[in-house]
PDB file of C-alpha atoms in Angstrom:
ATOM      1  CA  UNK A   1      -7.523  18.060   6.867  1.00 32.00           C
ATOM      2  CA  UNK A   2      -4.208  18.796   5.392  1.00 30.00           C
ATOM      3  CA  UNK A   3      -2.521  19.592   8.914  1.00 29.00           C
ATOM      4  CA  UNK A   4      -3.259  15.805   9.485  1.00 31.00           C
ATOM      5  CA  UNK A   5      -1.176  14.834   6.554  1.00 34.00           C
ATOM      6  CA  UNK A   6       1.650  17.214   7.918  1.00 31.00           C
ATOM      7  CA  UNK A   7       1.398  16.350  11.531  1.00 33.00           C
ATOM      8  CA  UNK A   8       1.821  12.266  10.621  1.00 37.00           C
ATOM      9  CA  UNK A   9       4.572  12.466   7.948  1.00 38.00           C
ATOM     10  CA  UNK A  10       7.035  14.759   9.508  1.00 39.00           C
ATOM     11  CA  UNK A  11       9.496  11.792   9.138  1.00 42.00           C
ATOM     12  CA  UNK A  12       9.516  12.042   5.764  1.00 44.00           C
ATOM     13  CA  UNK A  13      12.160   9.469   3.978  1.00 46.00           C
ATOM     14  CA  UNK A  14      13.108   8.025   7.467  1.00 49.00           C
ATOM     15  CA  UNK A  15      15.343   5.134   6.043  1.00 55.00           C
ATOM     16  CA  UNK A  16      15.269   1.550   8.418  1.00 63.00           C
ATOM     17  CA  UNK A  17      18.214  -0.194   8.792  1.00 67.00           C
ATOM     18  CA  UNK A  18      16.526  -3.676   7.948  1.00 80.00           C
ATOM     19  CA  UNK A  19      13.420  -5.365   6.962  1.00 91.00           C
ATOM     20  CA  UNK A  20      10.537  -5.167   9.110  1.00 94.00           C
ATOM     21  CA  UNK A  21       7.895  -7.386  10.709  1.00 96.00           C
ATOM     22  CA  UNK A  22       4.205  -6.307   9.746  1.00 98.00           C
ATOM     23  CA  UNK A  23       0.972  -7.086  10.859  1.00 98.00           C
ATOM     24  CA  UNK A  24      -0.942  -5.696   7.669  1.00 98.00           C
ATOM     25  CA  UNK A  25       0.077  -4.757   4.614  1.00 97.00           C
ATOM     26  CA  UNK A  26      -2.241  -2.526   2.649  1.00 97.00           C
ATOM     27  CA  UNK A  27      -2.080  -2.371  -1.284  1.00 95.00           C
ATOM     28  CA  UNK A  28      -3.659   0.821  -2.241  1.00 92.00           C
ATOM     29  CA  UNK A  29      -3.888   3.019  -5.620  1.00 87.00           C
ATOM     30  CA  UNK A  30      -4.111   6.088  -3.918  1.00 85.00           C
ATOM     31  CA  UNK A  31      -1.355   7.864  -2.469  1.00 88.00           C
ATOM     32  CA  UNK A  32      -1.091   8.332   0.927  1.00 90.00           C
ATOM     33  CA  UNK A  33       0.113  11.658   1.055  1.00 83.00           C
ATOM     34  CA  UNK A  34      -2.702  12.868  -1.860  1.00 80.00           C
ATOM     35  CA  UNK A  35      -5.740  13.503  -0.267  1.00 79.00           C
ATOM     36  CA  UNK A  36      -7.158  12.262   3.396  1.00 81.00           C
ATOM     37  CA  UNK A  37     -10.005   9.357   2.831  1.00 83.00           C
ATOM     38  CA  UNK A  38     -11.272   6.296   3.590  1.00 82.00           C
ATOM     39  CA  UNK A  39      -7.799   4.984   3.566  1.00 85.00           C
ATOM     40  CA  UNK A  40      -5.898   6.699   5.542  1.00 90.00           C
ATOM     41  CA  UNK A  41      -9.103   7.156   7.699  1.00 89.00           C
ATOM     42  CA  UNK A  42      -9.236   3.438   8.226  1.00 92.00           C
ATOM     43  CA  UNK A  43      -5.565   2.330   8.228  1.00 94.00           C
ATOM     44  CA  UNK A  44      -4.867   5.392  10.587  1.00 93.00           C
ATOM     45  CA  UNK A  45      -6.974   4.147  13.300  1.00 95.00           C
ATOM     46  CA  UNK A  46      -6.047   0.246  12.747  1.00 96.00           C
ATOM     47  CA  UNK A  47      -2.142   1.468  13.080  1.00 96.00           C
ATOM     48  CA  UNK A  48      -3.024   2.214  16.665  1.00 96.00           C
ATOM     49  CA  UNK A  49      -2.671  -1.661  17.738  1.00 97.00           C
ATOM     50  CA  UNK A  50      -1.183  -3.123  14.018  1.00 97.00           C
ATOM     51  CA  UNK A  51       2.169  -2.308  11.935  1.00 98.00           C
ATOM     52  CA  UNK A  52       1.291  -1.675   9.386  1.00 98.00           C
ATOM     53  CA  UNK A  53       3.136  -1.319   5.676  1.00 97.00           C
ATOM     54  CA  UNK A  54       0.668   1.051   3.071  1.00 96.00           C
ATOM     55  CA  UNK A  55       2.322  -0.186  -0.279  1.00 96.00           C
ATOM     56  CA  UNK A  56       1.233   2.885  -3.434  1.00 95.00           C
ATOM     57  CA  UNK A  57       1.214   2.173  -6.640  1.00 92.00           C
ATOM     58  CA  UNK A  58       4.595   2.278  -8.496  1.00 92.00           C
ATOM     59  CA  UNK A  59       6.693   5.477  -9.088  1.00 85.00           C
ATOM     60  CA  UNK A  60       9.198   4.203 -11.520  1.00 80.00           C
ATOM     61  CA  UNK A  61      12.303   6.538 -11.245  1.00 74.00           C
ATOM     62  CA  UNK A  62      15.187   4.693 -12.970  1.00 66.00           C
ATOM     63  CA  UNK A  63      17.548   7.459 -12.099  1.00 70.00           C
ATOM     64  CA  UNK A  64      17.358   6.767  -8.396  1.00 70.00           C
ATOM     65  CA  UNK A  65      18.479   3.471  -8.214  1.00 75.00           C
ATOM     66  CA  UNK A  66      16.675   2.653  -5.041  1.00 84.00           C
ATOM     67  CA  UNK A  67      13.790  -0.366  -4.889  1.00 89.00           C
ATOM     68  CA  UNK A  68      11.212   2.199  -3.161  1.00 91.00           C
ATOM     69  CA  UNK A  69      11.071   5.103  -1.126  1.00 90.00           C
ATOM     70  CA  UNK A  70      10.165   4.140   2.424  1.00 92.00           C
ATOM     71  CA  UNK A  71       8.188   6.330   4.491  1.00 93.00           C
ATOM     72  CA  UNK A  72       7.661   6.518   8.216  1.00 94.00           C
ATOM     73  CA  UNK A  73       4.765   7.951   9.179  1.00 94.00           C
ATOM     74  CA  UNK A  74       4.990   6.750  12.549  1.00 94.00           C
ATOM     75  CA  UNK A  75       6.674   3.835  14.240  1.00 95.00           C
ATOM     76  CA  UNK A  76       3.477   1.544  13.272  1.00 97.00           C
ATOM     77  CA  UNK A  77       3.095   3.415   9.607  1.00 97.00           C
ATOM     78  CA  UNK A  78       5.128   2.540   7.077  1.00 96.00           C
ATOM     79  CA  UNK A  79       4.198   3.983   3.483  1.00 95.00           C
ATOM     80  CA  UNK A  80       6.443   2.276   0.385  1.00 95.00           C
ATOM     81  CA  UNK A  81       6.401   3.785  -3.127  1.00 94.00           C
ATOM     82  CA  UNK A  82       7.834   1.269  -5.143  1.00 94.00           C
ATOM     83  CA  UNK A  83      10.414   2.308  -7.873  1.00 93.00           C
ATOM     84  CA  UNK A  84       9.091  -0.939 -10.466  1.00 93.00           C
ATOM     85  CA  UNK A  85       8.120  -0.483 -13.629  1.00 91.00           C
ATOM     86  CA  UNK A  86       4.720  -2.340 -12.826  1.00 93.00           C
ATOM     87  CA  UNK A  87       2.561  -3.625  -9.818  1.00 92.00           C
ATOM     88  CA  UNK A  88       3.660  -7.704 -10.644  1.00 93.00           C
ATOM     89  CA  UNK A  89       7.127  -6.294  -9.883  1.00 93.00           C
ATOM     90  CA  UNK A  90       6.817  -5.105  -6.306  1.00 95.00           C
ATOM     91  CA  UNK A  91       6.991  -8.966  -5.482  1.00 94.00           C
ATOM     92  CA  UNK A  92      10.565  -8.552  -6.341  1.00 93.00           C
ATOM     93  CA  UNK A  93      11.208  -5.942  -4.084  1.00 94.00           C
ATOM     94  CA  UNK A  94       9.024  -7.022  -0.758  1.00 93.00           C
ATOM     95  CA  UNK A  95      11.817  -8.888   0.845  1.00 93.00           C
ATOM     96  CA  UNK A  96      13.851  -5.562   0.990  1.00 93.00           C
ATOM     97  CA  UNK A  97      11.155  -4.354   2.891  1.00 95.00           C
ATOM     98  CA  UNK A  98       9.130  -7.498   4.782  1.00 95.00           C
ATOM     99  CA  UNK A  99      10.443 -10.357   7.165  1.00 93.00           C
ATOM    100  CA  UNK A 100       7.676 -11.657   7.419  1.00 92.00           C
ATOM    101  CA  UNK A 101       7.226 -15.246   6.187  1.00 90.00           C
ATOM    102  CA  UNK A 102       3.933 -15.370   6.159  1.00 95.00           C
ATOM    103  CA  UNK A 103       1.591 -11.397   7.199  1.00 97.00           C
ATOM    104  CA  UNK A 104      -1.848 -11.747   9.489  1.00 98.00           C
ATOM    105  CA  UNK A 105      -3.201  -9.520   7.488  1.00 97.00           C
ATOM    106  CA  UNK A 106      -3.099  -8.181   3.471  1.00 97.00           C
ATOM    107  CA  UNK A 107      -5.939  -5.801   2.850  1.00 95.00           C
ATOM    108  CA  UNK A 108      -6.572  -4.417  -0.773  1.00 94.00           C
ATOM    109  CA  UNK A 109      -8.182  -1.053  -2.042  1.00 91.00           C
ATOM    110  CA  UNK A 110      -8.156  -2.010  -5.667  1.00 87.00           C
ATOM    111  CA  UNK A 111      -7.784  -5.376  -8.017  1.00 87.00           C
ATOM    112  CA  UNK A 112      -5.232  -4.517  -9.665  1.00 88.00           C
ATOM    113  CA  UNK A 113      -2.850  -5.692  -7.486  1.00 91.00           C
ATOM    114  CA  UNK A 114      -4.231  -8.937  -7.072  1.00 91.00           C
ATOM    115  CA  UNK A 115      -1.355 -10.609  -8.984  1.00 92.00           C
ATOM    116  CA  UNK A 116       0.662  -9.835  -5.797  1.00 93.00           C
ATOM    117  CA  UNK A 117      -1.416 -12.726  -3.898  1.00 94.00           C
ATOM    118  CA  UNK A 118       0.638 -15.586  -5.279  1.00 93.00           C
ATOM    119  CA  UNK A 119       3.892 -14.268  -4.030  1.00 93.00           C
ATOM    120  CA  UNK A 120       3.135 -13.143  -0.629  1.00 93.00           C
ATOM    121  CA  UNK A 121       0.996 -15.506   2.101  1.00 95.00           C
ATOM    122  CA  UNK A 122      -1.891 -13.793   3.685  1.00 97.00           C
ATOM    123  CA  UNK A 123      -3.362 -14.999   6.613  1.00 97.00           C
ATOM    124  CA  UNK A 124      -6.784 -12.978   5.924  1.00 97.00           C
ATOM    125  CA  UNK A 125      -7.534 -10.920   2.763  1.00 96.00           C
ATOM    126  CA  UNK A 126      -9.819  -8.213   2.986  1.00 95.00           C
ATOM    127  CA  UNK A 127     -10.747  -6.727  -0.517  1.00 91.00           C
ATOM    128  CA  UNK A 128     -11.893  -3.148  -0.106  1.00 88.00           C
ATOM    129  CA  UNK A 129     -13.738  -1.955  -3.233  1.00 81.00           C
ATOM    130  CA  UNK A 130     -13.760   2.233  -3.191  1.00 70.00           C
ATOM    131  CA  UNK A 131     -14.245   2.147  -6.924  1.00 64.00           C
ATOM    132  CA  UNK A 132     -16.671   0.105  -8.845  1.00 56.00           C
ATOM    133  CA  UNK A 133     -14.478  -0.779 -12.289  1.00 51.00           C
ATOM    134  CA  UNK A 134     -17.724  -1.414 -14.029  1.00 55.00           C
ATOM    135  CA  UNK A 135     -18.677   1.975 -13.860  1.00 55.00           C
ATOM    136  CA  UNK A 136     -15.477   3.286 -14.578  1.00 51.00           C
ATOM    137  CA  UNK A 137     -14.885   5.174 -18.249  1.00 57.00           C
ATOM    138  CA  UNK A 138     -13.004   3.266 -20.529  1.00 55.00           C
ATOM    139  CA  UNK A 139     -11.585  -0.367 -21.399  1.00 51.00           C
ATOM    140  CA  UNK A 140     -11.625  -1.988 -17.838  1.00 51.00           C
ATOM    141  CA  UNK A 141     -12.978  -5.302 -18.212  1.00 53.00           C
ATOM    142  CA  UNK A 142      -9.573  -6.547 -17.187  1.00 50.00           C
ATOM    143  CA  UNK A 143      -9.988  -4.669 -13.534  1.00 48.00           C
ATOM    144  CA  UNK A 144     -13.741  -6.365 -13.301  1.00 48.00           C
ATOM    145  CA  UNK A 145     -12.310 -10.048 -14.670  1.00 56.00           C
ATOM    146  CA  UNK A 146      -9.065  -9.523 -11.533  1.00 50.00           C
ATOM    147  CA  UNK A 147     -11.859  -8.637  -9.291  1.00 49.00           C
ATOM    148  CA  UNK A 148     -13.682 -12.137  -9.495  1.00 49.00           C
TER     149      UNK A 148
END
């Protein structure tokens, strides 16, 4: 499995010159590069025909001083690890990264970034729930409460 990983991110920190146009744009809390599942399974094969931007959860690095760290897996597969201190504030930083006005598709692996829906205009949401937060360990009534 891992020499699939390798083989599709060999462009590693690829910068663009400009925003893109995308056809889906996939929130996920797993990373990309982490382990291959159902993610990258799924959004692998829909990359084929769609372009596709896989959006992690934030890496905040304040010594940087970029907005994200783009990376091109392919010319359809764009993964974006968002320097923000917190998921509400990769709205801030989309614009750097989408020209889109309004995106066919935005399909999400995990509530929490349902906040995002008021500042970006989805076509078609597809919510795909991996992880039940009710049986989750710990204080997560907040993940259940986003999820409704």
């Amino acid at each position: 499995m891992n020499n699939l990983i390798n083989k599709n991110t060999s462009n590693l920190n690829y910068q663009l010159d400009s925003a893109q146009y995308y056809d889906m744009i996939v929130f996920c809390h797993y990373r990309w590069q982490f382990v291959y599942q159902r993610p990258q399974h799924i959004i692998g094969r829909l990359s084929s025909t769609l372009k596709v931007l896989f959006i992690e959860e934030p890496l905040p690095n304040t010594a940087s001083g970029k907005s994200g760290n783009l990376i091109v897996v392919n010319d359809n597969l764009h993964v974006l690890q968002p320097n923000v201190q917190d998921i509400t504030s990769i709205a801030r930083i989309i614009p750097e990264f989408i020209n889109n006005k309004s995106v066919p598709v935005g399909w999400f692996y995990s509530p929490m970034f349902s906040p995002l829906l008021e500042h970006i205009n989805f076509q078609t949401v597809v919510y795909d729930c991996m992880d039940d937060p009710a049986s989750m360990r710990g204080d997560n009534h907040y993940l259940i409460d986003l999820e409704h």
